[in-house]
Each structure stands twice: as C-alpha cells, then as structure tokens.
Coordinates of C-alpha atoms in Angstrom, one line a residue:
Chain A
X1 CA -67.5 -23.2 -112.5
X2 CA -68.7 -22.3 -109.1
X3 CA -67.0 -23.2 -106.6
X4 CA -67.1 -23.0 -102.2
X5 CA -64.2 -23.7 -100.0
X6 CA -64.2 -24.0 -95.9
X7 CA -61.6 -24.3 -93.7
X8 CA -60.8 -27.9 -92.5
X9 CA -62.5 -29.5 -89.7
X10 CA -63.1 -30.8 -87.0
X11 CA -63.4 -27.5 -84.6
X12 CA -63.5 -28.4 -81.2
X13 CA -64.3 -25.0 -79.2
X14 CA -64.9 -24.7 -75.3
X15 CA -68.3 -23.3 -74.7
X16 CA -68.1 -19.3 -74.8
X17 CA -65.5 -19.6 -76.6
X18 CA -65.2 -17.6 -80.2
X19 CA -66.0 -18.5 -83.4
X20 CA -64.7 -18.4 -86.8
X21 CA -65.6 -20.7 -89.9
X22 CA -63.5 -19.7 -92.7
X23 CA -65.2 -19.5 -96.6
X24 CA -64.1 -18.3 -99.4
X25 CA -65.8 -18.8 -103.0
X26 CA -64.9 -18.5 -106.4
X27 CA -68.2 -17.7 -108.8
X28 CA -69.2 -15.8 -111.8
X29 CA -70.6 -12.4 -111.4
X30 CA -72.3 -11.6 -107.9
X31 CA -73.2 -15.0 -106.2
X32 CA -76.4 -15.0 -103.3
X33 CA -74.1 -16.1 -100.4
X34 CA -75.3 -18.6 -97.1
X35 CA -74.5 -20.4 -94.6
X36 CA -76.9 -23.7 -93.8
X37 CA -76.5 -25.7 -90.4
X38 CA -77.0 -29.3 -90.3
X39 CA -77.4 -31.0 -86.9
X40 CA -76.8 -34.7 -86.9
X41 CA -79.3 -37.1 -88.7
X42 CA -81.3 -34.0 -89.7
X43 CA -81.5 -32.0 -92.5
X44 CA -79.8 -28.6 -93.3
X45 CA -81.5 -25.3 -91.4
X46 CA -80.7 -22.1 -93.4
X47 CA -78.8 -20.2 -90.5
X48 CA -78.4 -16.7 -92.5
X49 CA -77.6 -15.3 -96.1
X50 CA -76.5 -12.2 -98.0
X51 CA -77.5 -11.4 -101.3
X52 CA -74.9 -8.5 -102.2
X53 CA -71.5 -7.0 -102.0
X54 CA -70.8 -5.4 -98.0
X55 CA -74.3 -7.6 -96.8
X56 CA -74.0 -8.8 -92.9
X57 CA -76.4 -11.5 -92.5
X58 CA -76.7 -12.4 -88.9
X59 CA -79.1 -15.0 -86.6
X60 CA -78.8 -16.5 -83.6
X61 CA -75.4 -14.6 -82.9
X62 CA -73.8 -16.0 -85.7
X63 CA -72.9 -13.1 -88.1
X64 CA -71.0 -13.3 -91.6
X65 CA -70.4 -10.3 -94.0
X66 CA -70.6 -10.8 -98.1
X67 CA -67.0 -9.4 -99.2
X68 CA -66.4 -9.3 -102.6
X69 CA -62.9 -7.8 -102.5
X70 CA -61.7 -11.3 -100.8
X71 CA -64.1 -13.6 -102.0
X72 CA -65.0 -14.6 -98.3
X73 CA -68.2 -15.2 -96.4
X74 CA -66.2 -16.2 -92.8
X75 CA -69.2 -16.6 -90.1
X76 CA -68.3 -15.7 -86.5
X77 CA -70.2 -16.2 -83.4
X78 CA -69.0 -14.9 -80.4
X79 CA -69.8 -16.7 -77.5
X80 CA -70.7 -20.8 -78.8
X81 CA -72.9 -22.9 -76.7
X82 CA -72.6 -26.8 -76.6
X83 CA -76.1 -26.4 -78.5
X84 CA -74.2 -24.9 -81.6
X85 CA -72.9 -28.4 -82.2
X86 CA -73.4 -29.4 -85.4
X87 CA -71.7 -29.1 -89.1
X88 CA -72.0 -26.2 -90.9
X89 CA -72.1 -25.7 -94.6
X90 CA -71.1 -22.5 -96.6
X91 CA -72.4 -22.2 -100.0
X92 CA -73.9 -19.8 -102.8
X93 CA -76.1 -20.0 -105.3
X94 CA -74.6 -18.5 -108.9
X95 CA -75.6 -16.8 -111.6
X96 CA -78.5 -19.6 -111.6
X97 CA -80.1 -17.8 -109.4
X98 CA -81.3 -21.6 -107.9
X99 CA -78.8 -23.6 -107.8
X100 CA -77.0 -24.3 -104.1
X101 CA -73.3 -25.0 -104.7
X102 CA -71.7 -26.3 -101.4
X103 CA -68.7 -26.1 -99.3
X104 CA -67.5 -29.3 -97.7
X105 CA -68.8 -29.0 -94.5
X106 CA -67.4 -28.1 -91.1
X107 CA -68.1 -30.1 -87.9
X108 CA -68.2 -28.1 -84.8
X109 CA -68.0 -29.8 -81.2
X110 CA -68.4 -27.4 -78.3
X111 CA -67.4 -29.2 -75.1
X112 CA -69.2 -27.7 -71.5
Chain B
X1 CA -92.0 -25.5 -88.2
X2 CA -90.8 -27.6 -91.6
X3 CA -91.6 -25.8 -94.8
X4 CA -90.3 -29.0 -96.3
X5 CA -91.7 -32.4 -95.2
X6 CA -89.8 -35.5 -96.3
X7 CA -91.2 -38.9 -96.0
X8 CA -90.4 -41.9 -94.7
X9 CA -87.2 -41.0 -92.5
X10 CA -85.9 -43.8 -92.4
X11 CA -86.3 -46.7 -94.5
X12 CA -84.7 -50.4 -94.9
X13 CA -85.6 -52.7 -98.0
X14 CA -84.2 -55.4 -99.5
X15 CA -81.3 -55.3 -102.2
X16 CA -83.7 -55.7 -105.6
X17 CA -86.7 -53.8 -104.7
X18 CA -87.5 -50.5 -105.3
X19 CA -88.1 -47.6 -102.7
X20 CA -90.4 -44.3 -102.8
X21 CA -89.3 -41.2 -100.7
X22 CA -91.7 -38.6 -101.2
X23 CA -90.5 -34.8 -100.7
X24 CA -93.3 -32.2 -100.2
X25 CA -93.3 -28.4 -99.9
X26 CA -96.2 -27.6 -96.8
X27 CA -96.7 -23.8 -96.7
X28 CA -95.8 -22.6 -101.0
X29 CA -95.8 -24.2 -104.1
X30 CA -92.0 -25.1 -104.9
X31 CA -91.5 -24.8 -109.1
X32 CA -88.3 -26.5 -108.4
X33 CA -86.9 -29.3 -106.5
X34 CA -83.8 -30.7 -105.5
X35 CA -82.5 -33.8 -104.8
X36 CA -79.4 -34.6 -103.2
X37 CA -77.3 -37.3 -101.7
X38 CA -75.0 -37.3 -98.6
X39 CA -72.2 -39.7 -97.4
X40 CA -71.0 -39.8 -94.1
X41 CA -69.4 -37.0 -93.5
X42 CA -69.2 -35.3 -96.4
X43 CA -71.1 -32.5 -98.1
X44 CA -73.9 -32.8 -100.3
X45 CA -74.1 -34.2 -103.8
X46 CA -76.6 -33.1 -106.1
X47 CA -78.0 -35.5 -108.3
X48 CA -80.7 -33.7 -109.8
X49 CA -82.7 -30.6 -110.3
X50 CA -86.8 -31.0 -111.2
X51 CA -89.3 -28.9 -112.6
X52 CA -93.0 -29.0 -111.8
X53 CA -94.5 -30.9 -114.8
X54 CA -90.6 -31.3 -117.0
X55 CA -88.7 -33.9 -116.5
X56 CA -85.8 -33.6 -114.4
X57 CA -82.5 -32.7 -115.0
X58 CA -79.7 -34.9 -113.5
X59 CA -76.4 -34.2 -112.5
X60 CA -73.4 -35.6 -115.0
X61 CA -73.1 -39.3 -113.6
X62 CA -76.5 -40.1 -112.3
X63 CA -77.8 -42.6 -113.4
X64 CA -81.5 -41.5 -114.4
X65 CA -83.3 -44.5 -115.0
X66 CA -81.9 -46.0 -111.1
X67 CA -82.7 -43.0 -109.8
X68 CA -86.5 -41.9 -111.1
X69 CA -87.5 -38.6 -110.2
X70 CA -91.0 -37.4 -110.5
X71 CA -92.4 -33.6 -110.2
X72 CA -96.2 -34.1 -110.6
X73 CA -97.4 -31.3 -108.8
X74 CA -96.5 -27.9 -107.3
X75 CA -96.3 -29.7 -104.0
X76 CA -94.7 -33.1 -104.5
X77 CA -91.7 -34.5 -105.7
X78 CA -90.5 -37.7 -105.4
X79 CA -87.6 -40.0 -106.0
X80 CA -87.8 -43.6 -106.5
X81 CA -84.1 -45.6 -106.4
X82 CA -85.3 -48.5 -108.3
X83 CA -83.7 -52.2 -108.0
X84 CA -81.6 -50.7 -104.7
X85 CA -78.3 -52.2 -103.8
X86 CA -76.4 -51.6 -100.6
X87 CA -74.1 -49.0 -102.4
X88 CA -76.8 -47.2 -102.6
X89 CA -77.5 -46.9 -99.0
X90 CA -77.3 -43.2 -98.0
X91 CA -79.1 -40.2 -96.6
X92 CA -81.0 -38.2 -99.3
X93 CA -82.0 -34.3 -98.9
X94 CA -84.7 -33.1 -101.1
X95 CA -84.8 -29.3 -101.4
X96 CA -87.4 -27.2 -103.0
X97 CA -87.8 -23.0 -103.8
X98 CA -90.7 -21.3 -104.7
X99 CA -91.3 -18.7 -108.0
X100 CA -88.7 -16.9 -108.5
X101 CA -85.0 -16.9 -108.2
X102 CA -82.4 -17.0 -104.4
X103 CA -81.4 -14.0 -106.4
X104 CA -84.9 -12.1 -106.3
X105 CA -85.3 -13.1 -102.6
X106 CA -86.5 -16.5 -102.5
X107 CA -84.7 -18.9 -99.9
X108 CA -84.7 -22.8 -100.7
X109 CA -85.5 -25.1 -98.2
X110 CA -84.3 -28.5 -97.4
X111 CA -86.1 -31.7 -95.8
X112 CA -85.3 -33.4 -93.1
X113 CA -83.7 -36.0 -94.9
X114 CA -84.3 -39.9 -95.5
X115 CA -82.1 -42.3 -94.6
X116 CA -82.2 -45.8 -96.8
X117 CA -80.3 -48.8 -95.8
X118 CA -80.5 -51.3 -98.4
X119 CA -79.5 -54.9 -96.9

C-alpha cells in the first residue's frame, strides 16, 4: 500500500537558519504530493502540493519539488523564522485520488 | 479564513455519555469527509471516510457502532463517540473535499480540531 516516510524529529534550527524536511514515499502509479503544517492545538494548514512528476510547489518560502526518479518530496525553506514553529506533515493522496496518506510528522523549533 | 469549521473545540464529558462534534464545510459542498484521530505527538489516524447520504466507511479496527458517523448533508458531518471512556480521550480532525478528485485539482481541507477529555 501507500506509504510516507519523514525524517526523524525533533529539528531545532536557529532563526535564519536553513531548512530541510526529508520525505520520501512509496505509492502506486503517480501520487498528488503535499506537505500540511500543523501549529500546536490547531488543525493542519495545507502549506503547498504538487500534482505531477518535476512540480515545485512553493508558499511562504517553503519550496518542495515532486521527483519521481527518488520518490522524494524534501521541503526546504531558506531562511526559518521562530513563527515557522510547528510540526509538519508530508503526505500524498494515491491512486484514490481522495485519500490523504500521512507521514509521521516532524516537529520544528526555531529558537530567536 | 476556515473553509472547514469544527465544533465544539474543546469538550469534557463524563465516562458513559455520549458526545457530538459537528464538522462543517463553510464556502463548498464537501461530497466527502474525513475523520481522523491524533495522539500526542503522533501523526494522524484515520478512522473513517463518509459520503454525503452513504454510510461511512471505517478504517480496519474502528469500531463503528462507538464511533457513529453521520453525513446528512453536503455541508455537515458529524461524529458522535458514544458511551466515551477516558481512552478515548484525544484530538479529532475532520477533513472534507469537494466534487471531484486531489487528482483533478481539488485540495482537502482540515478543521481546526476538537479536543475531548473524557474524565
């Protein structure tokens, strides 16, 4: 079946620091791929998506690129801010064309 | 703003009773809903997937008739955890996506979340 896999947390990043949240998937023909931020006691915020193959999807500064020929969806930000705070979820919806399958979640801290 | 209005967000009953938490789609009509469940700390569990006017489909080891989900209109779904205990204290997401697939461009969008504490 479908399956999402992030890097282990927690990340603890200095503000302006870089960014990168690894994800890698494993799904059935060509998967819808996103990333969904949750900040705490809230629910989850779509933060951006790609729906094919070479797709960048981008918002906010955070950017992440569909690419099939590694299975990955790794989202980047360049400079964080303590506001980025927050756990971030990768996940894809298969051949369902509905159905959100999720990663496990990473928790970011950014410290001032 | 919210596209997807949960209510209450929080709520506290007593172990026994039974508890409402209504999930409503404000700006499209959402042929399907989700419901999910969240531990501390962990990612999100789905429990089941509902069709406007079907009855829902729940995910292997759900248990249906604790956890009654409703899909009565284009705009509402709700899920009632009947006879709570406190293991079944948690933070539920509802999630709901209009006609159409994700595939054919539609996003889904989630609630804000409810929080029950059963004591």
């Amino acid at each position: 079946g479908d399956s999402v896999t992030q890097m282990e947390g927690p990340v603890t990043l200095s503000e302006e620091a870089f960014l990168t949240i690894n994800c890698t998937y494993t799904a059935t023909g060509y998967p819808s791929l996103f990333w969904y931020v949750q900040y705490p006691g809230e629910g989850l915020q779509l933060l951006l998506k790609a729906t094919k193959a070479d797709d960048k999807g981008s918002n906010k500064g955070f950017e992440a690129t569909y690419r099939k020929e590694t299975t990955s969806f790794h989202l980047e930000k360049g400079s964080v801010q303590v506001s980025d705070s927050a756990v971030y979820f990768c996940a894809l919806t298969g051949t369902s064309g509905s159905r959100l399958t999720f990663g496990e979640g990473t928790q970011l801290t950014v410290n001032p | 703003g919210a596209v997807v209005s949960q209510h209450p967000s929080w709520v506290i009953c007593k172990s026994g009773t039974s508890v409402k938490i209504e999930c409503r789609s404000l700006d499209f009509q959402a042929t399907t809903m989700f419901w999910y469940r969240q531990f501390p700390k962990q990612s999100l569990m789905l429990m089941a997937t509902s069709n406007e006017g079907s009855k829902a489909t729940y995910e292997q080891g759900v248990e249906k008739d604790k956890f009654l989900i409703n899909h009565a209109s284009l705009t509402l779904s709700t899920l009632t955890v009947t006879s709570a205990h406190p293991e079944d204290s948690s933070f539920y997401i509802c999630s709901a996506l209009g006609t159409g697939s994700v595939n054919s461009g539609n996003t889904i969008y989630f609630g804000e979340g409810s929080w029950l504490t059963v004591v």
